[in-house]
Structure formats: structure tokens, C-alpha cells
């Protein structure tokens, strides 16, 4: 299987980047839950400070959304199950400056362009029998926005995190999720440790097989 985890960093100049607060804990917990059952897992991760000891996890470290996309392409065709848990940057600077940008005016503007939506690409190129799961991080209208992403990205299931829930999302060891599947079923879970949440995700994926 293929799992992504962590943030991506999009370089502005040699010392600065655009990033986000993802720690990679949820993606690592998912990779470990499957690996403990014997799955051969490729874990593509952005810049994180986590380690994993499990032998059947092959870790591929990347920095940017472009690098994550190319790493995923390399392993997608041979993966039966894919869970995209990374918080991929949606935009990257149009130009990466070769030298450090010097401070000048009181305000500055960076021109950004969209990154490749990895999950969208994988959904468009999904083969019969492959199971593709994504995440949706929302602050309002969680079920509605996540359901839209599920169909737009051709997913089998989507795991919704709502930052409105205390203890859920980035930087916590806990998470509170809802899972929506392609049949429109909605599964609501309590706040749990990310390890336990990974088990819930694993069980819902098993139900799709
Ligand atoms: N994702 C991805 N590539 C991107 C952006 C997102 O693969 N360039 C994946 C994430 O890994 C996640 C899912 O898409 O599994 C949803 O990410 P999210 O940020 O919630 O949604 P977006 O599609 O980026 O939409 P928006 O930020 O507008 O809510």
C-alpha cells in the first residue's frame, strides 16, 4: 500500500518556505497499523521529525508537493490501497529566488501557482480493484465539503477532520474523524488517540474490499 504523511514545504528562497503545521502523526499511525498486519507499505513523507522502526515500511522522504507527486506516481500502479494523509500545499511560489530575498518595502507580494492535486490525479487514474482514501480538513460545513471532495477526486472513502473539534487535527496525539464512503454512508467516531483512529480507518478500508 501507499501512504502519504506530513506537510510539504514550498521553497521561496534558500532560507524560506511556505508550509503548514502538519506533524505527520496520523499518516505514520496509518502506515504502522497496516504494516503490523503484514502489509508492504510505502510511506511518502514530507518534512517530519518522526521515525518508524517497522521493517515492512519503506520510507521515501520528500520536501515539496512536486516531489511528493513524483514519488507517489512511482508506487501507485503497484499499490492495492492508497491513503493520502499528507497536508499538501495547494500553492507554491511561481519563482524560487536563488539568493535570499532582501527586506525592502513595507509590504511584499508573492506570486503563487497551484500545485498538482496528487489525490485528484490518482483518483482520475484509479484502476479496478484499487482502493483510494483521502482526507478532508475543514473548518466549516465538514460533511458537505468532504462529500464533494470524495466525488470530485473519485475516492472510495474520505476521512473528515474538523478543526472545530477540540483535540482534533494538527499537532495533537488525538483526532476526531468522520468517515464518508462512496455509497454515502457516514461513520461518526469519538475523540481517540491517532493509533486508535488508524485502526478505525483500517477497518473501514477493509469493508471496501
Ligand atoms: N491533496 C493532494 N494534493 C494537493 C492537495 C491536497 O493530494 N495538492 C490531498 C490531501 O492529501 C488530502 C485531500 O487532498 O487527502 C484533501 O486535502 P484538503 O487540503 O482538505 O483539500 P483540497 O482539495 O486541497 O481543498 P481545499 O484546500 O480547497 O479545502
Short mmCIF file of C-alpha atoms and ligand atoms in Angstrom, two decimals:
data_model
loop_
_atom_site.label_atom_id
_atom_site.label_comp_id
_atom_site.label_asym_id
_atom_site.label_seq_id
_atom_site.Cartn_x
_atom_site.Cartn_y
_atom_site.Cartn_z
CA UNK A 1 0.00 0.00 0.00
CA UNK A 2 0.91 3.65 -0.40
CA UNK A 3 0.54 6.25 2.37
CA UNK A 4 1.45 9.94 2.38
CA UNK A 5 2.12 11.87 5.58
CA UNK A 6 3.21 15.25 6.87
CA UNK A 7 3.34 18.70 5.32
CA UNK A 8 5.06 19.84 2.15
CA UNK A 9 7.38 22.83 2.09
CA UNK A 10 7.39 25.08 -0.96
CA UNK A 11 10.62 27.00 -1.29
CA UNK A 12 10.57 30.81 -1.61
CA UNK A 13 14.33 31.38 -1.48
CA UNK A 14 17.30 29.44 0.00
CA UNK A 15 16.18 30.11 3.59
CA UNK A 16 12.37 30.41 3.47
CA UNK A 17 9.38 28.29 2.55
CA UNK A 18 5.58 28.10 2.66
CA UNK A 19 4.48 25.21 4.88
CA UNK A 20 1.84 24.14 7.38
CA UNK A 21 1.58 22.70 10.89
CA UNK A 22 1.10 19.02 9.97
CA UNK A 23 3.31 16.69 12.05
CA UNK A 24 2.72 13.51 10.02
CA UNK A 25 1.46 11.59 13.10
CA UNK A 26 -1.81 10.46 11.50
CA UNK A 27 -0.15 9.20 8.32
CA UNK A 28 2.55 7.36 10.30
CA UNK A 29 -0.09 5.75 12.53
CA UNK A 30 -1.98 4.53 9.43
CA UNK A 31 1.19 3.15 7.81
CA UNK A 32 2.08 1.32 11.04
CA UNK A 33 -1.45 -0.10 11.55
CA UNK A 34 -1.34 -1.72 8.10
CA UNK A 35 2.30 -2.79 8.39
CA UNK A 36 1.59 -4.53 11.72
CA UNK A 37 -0.94 -6.69 9.85
CA UNK A 38 1.71 -7.63 7.30
CA UNK A 39 1.08 -5.10 4.52
CA UNK A 40 4.07 -3.95 2.50
CA UNK A 41 3.84 -0.18 2.91
CA UNK A 42 5.50 2.68 1.03
CA UNK A 43 5.34 5.78 3.21
CA UNK A 44 5.98 9.00 1.30
CA UNK A 45 6.53 11.74 3.84
CA UNK A 46 7.16 15.44 3.78
CA UNK A 47 9.50 17.10 6.30
CA UNK A 48 8.64 15.47 9.67
CA UNK A 49 10.65 14.59 12.76
CA UNK A 50 9.05 11.13 13.21
CA UNK A 51 10.76 7.74 12.99
CA UNK A 52 9.33 4.32 12.29
CA UNK A 53 11.02 1.04 13.07
CA UNK A 54 8.78 -1.39 11.20
CA UNK A 55 10.66 -3.43 8.61
CA UNK A 56 7.85 -3.63 6.06
CA UNK A 57 7.58 0.16 5.80
CA UNK A 58 9.73 1.70 3.06
CA UNK A 59 10.08 5.39 3.77
CA UNK A 60 10.56 7.94 0.98
CA UNK A 61 11.40 11.45 2.21
CA UNK A 62 10.34 14.42 0.09
CA UNK A 63 10.12 18.17 0.62
CA UNK A 64 7.74 19.73 -1.92
CA UNK A 65 4.36 18.86 -3.43
CA UNK A 66 6.07 18.22 -6.79
CA UNK A 67 8.45 15.70 -5.19
CA UNK A 68 5.57 14.02 -3.34
CA UNK A 69 3.62 13.74 -6.60
CA UNK A 70 6.53 12.07 -8.43
CA UNK A 71 7.20 9.67 -5.56
CA UNK A 72 3.51 8.67 -5.46
CA UNK A 73 3.44 8.10 -9.23
CA UNK A 74 6.34 5.70 -8.89
CA UNK A 75 4.45 3.43 -6.44
CA UNK A 76 0.78 3.98 -7.37
CA UNK A 77 0.39 1.30 -10.04
CA UNK A 78 1.67 -1.44 -7.76
CA UNK A 79 -0.39 -0.37 -4.71
CA UNK A 80 -3.71 -2.01 -3.86
CA UNK A 81 -4.62 0.53 -1.17
CA UNK A 82 -3.64 4.22 -1.07
CA UNK A 83 -4.27 6.58 1.82
CA UNK A 84 -3.31 10.19 1.22
CA UNK A 85 -2.94 11.71 4.68
CA UNK A 86 -0.40 14.42 3.79
CA UNK A 87 -1.24 18.10 4.13
CA UNK A 88 -0.02 19.01 0.67
CA UNK A 89 0.48 22.72 -0.09
CA UNK A 90 -2.17 23.92 -2.53
CA UNK A 91 0.05 26.71 -3.92
CA UNK A 92 3.78 27.21 -4.49
CA UNK A 93 5.79 30.32 -5.42
CA UNK A 94 5.95 30.91 -9.17
CA UNK A 95 9.64 31.82 -8.81
CA UNK A 96 12.13 30.36 -6.36
CA UNK A 97 14.75 33.05 -5.78
CA UNK A 98 18.32 31.76 -5.94
CA UNK A 99 19.54 34.33 -3.41
CA UNK A 100 17.97 35.33 -0.11
CA UNK A 101 15.28 37.98 -0.67
CA UNK A 102 16.35 41.24 0.98
CA UNK A 103 13.96 43.28 3.07
CA UNK A 104 12.85 46.47 1.26
CA UNK A 105 9.27 47.85 1.11
CA UNK A 106 6.76 47.73 3.97
CA UNK A 107 4.67 45.18 2.15
CA UNK A 108 5.60 42.49 -0.32
CA UNK A 109 3.63 40.25 -2.64
CA UNK A 110 4.50 36.69 -3.59
CA UNK A 111 3.05 35.25 -6.76
CA UNK A 112 1.79 31.71 -6.23
CA UNK A 113 0.60 28.98 -8.57
CA UNK A 114 -1.39 25.84 -7.90
CA UNK A 115 0.46 22.65 -7.10
CA UNK A 116 -0.61 19.36 -8.66
CA UNK A 117 -3.52 17.88 -6.68
CA UNK A 118 -1.98 14.44 -6.12
CA UNK A 119 -5.15 12.81 -4.86
CA UNK A 120 -7.20 14.15 -7.78
CA UNK A 121 -4.65 12.76 -10.25
CA UNK A 122 -4.62 9.34 -8.54
CA UNK A 123 -8.44 9.26 -8.49
CA UNK A 124 -8.59 10.01 -12.22
CA UNK A 125 -6.11 7.18 -12.90
CA UNK A 126 -7.52 4.60 -10.46
CA UNK A 127 -7.68 1.03 -11.72
CA UNK A 128 -10.42 -1.51 -10.92
CA UNK A 129 -9.71 -3.09 -7.55
CA UNK A 130 -7.58 -0.22 -6.24
CA UNK A 131 -8.85 1.48 -3.08
CA UNK A 132 -8.16 5.18 -2.69
CA UNK A 133 -8.77 7.11 0.52
CA UNK A 134 -8.19 10.79 1.17
CA UNK A 135 -8.53 13.26 3.99
CA UNK A 136 -10.53 16.46 4.17
CA UNK A 137 -9.55 19.12 6.63
CA UNK A 138 -12.40 21.56 7.08
CA UNK A 139 -13.27 24.39 9.41
CA UNK A 140 -16.99 24.66 8.45
CA UNK A 141 -19.60 22.55 6.56
CA UNK A 142 -17.42 19.45 7.06
CA UNK A 143 -19.76 16.73 5.75
CA UNK A 144 -20.81 18.78 2.73
CA UNK A 145 -17.29 19.79 1.67
CA UNK A 146 -15.82 16.33 2.34
CA UNK A 147 -18.59 14.65 0.29
CA UNK A 148 -17.82 16.99 -2.61
CA UNK A 149 -14.11 16.06 -2.43
CA UNK A 150 -15.00 12.34 -2.29
CA UNK A 151 -16.85 12.51 -5.62
CA UNK A 152 -14.60 15.09 -7.33
CA UNK A 153 -11.47 13.07 -6.55
CA UNK A 154 -13.12 9.67 -7.31
CA UNK A 155 -12.37 8.25 -3.83
CA UNK A 156 -13.64 5.13 -2.11
CA UNK A 157 -13.69 6.90 1.21
CA UNK A 158 -12.79 10.20 2.78
CA UNK A 159 -11.74 10.87 6.35
CA UNK A 160 -13.01 14.18 7.65
CA UNK A 161 -11.16 16.16 10.31
CA UNK A 162 -12.90 19.26 11.58
CA UNK A 163 -10.74 21.80 13.33
CA UNK A 164 -13.90 22.86 15.23
CA UNK A 165 -13.49 19.68 17.31
CA UNK A 166 -11.26 20.19 20.35
CA UNK A 167 -8.24 17.82 20.24
CA UNK A 168 -8.59 17.10 16.51
CA UNK A 169 -6.23 17.88 13.66
CA UNK A 170 -2.64 19.05 13.50
CA UNK A 171 -0.19 18.66 16.39
CA UNK A 172 -2.45 16.67 18.72
CA UNK A 173 -1.89 13.00 19.59
CA UNK A 174 -5.65 12.59 19.32
CA UNK A 175 -8.07 13.00 16.46
CA UNK A 176 -11.82 13.03 15.91
CA UNK A 177 -12.92 11.85 12.50
CA UNK A 178 -15.96 11.07 10.43
CA UNK A 179 -15.60 8.66 7.53
CA UNK A 180 -17.78 9.03 4.44
CA UNK A 181 -17.74 6.23 1.89
CA UNK A 182 -18.63 6.21 -1.80
CA UNK A 183 -22.09 4.82 -1.01
CA UNK A 184 -22.87 7.88 1.09
CA UNK A 185 -22.56 6.09 4.45
CA UNK A 186 -21.28 8.36 7.22
CA UNK A 187 -19.47 6.87 10.20
CA UNK A 188 -19.02 9.15 13.21
CA UNK A 189 -16.25 8.43 15.71
CA UNK A 190 -15.36 9.77 19.16
CA UNK A 191 -12.14 11.59 20.02
CA UNK A 192 -9.43 8.89 20.20
CA UNK A 193 -5.66 8.50 20.04
CA UNK A 194 -4.28 8.67 16.49
CA UNK A 195 -3.25 4.98 16.89
CA UNK A 196 -6.88 4.02 17.58
CA UNK A 197 -8.13 6.28 14.78
CA UNK A 198 -5.74 4.47 12.42
CA UNK A 199 -7.42 1.17 13.42
CA UNK A 200 -10.85 2.64 12.62
CA UNK A 201 -9.57 3.77 9.22
CA UNK A 202 -8.07 0.33 8.57
CA UNK A 203 -11.40 -1.36 9.42
CA UNK A 204 -13.38 0.94 7.11
CA UNK A 205 -10.94 0.27 4.28
CA UNK A 206 -11.26 -3.48 4.90
CA UNK A 207 -15.03 -3.12 4.46
CA UNK A 208 -14.47 -1.74 0.94
CA UNK A 209 -12.55 -4.82 -0.23
N1 LIG B 1 -4.21 16.70 -1.60
C1 LIG B 1 -3.29 16.28 -2.55
N2 LIG B 1 -2.62 17.20 -3.30
C2 LIG B 1 -2.82 18.51 -3.13
C3 LIG B 1 -3.74 18.97 -2.15
C4 LIG B 1 -4.42 18.02 -1.39
O1 LIG B 1 -3.12 15.07 -2.72
N3 LIG B 1 -2.13 19.39 -3.85
C5 LIG B 1 -4.95 15.68 -0.83
C6 LIG B 1 -4.64 15.63 0.65
O2 LIG B 1 -3.60 14.70 0.91
C7 LIG B 1 -5.97 15.15 1.22
C8 LIG B 1 -7.00 15.67 0.25
O3 LIG B 1 -6.31 16.00 -0.95
O4 LIG B 1 -6.04 13.74 1.23
C9 LIG B 1 -7.80 16.86 0.68
O5 LIG B 1 -6.96 17.90 1.09
P1 LIG B 1 -7.60 19.28 1.55
O6 LIG B 1 -6.49 20.27 1.80
O7 LIG B 1 -8.63 19.07 2.63
O8 LIG B 1 -8.44 19.70 0.28
P2 LIG B 1 -8.14 20.43 -1.05
O9 LIG B 1 -8.55 19.52 -2.14
O10 LIG B 1 -6.74 20.96 -1.08
O11 LIG B 1 -9.20 21.61 -0.99
P3 LIG B 1 -9.26 22.93 -0.06
O12 LIG B 1 -7.88 23.17 0.49
O13 LIG B 1 -9.73 23.98 -1.02
O14 LIG B 1 -10.28 22.61 1.01
#
